[in-house]
Amino acid sequence: MAGKRFTWWRSNGSAMSRIDRFLVSEAWLLRWPNCSVWGMDRSLSDHCPITLINKAVDWGPKPFRMLKCWR
């Protein structure tokens, strides 16, 4: 898990927990093999949400943009 070491901790630091697992199928892993787990910042809850992110995203070639004032 990247981003956070623990997904829950007590305010005084006496107890910490790390829940960093997702349930996925083998077909899912074959389609998206470069996934990782990312720990986000906590807000209202006392637990940090975790997100499954696909690192290898190919958006294709970046379009060239030109402003009219550059001519």
XYZ file of N, CA and C in Angstrom, residues 1 6-7 9-10 12-14 22 25 28 30 33 42-44 46 49-50 52 54-56 59 61 65 67-68 70:
87
model
N 0.843 -1.173 0.000
C 0.000 0.000 0.000
C 0.889 1.237 0.000
N -0.774 3.008 7.672
C -1.892 2.377 8.364
C -3.205 2.985 7.893
N -4.279 2.179 7.916
C -5.593 2.677 7.515
C -6.426 3.135 8.705
N -5.840 4.405 13.072
C -4.994 4.540 14.253
C -5.722 5.347 15.307
N -5.405 5.043 16.561
C -5.955 5.807 17.679
C -5.266 7.146 17.769
N -4.006 8.693 20.222
C -2.795 8.711 21.040
C -1.695 7.811 20.476
N -1.978 7.081 19.394
C -0.975 6.239 18.750
C -0.745 4.901 19.416
N -1.600 4.500 20.369
C -1.389 3.237 21.072
C -1.820 2.025 20.249
N -8.007 -6.017 -1.500
C -9.178 -5.969 -2.358
C -9.481 -7.385 -2.818
N -10.935 -10.906 -9.195
C -10.884 -12.208 -9.857
C -9.616 -12.317 -10.703
N -9.910 -10.327 -13.889
C -9.705 -8.891 -13.639
C -8.216 -8.570 -13.608
N -5.828 -10.229 -15.083
C -5.267 -10.379 -16.424
C -5.529 -9.139 -17.279
N -3.061 -5.716 -15.074
C -2.025 -6.359 -14.255
C -1.195 -5.389 -13.409
N -7.891 10.617 5.591
C -9.185 10.403 6.242
C -9.852 11.740 6.518
N -11.195 11.735 6.525
C -11.925 12.976 6.763
C -12.878 12.801 7.932
N -14.100 12.405 7.694
C -15.084 12.264 8.772
C -14.934 10.963 9.541
N -12.917 7.536 11.082
C -11.625 7.309 11.724
C -10.764 6.341 10.928
N -9.716 5.803 3.650
C -10.190 5.027 2.501
C -9.017 4.553 1.656
N -9.174 3.397 1.032
C -8.135 2.881 0.145
C -8.701 2.792 -1.270
N -7.951 1.397 -5.358
C -7.216 0.527 -6.257
C -6.947 1.310 -7.533
N -4.830 1.749 -11.292
C -4.095 1.127 -12.387
C -2.991 2.083 -12.797
N -1.732 1.679 -12.622
C -0.605 2.574 -12.881
C -0.332 2.772 -14.367
N -0.465 1.737 -15.183
C -0.111 1.832 -16.597
C -1.317 2.266 -17.410
N -2.910 6.949 -22.543
C -3.944 7.838 -23.075
C -3.709 8.149 -24.546
N -1.292 9.585 -27.918
C -0.451 10.771 -28.104
C -1.147 12.027 -27.602
N -1.323 21.806 -29.043
C -2.221 22.947 -28.954
C -1.453 24.215 -29.281
N -2.064 28.544 -29.536
C -2.908 29.710 -29.374
C -2.819 30.599 -30.616
N -3.885 31.329 -30.900
C -3.891 32.199 -32.076
C -2.851 33.300 -31.978
N 0.144 33.070 -30.975
C 1.486 32.597 -31.275
C 1.864 32.790 -32.744
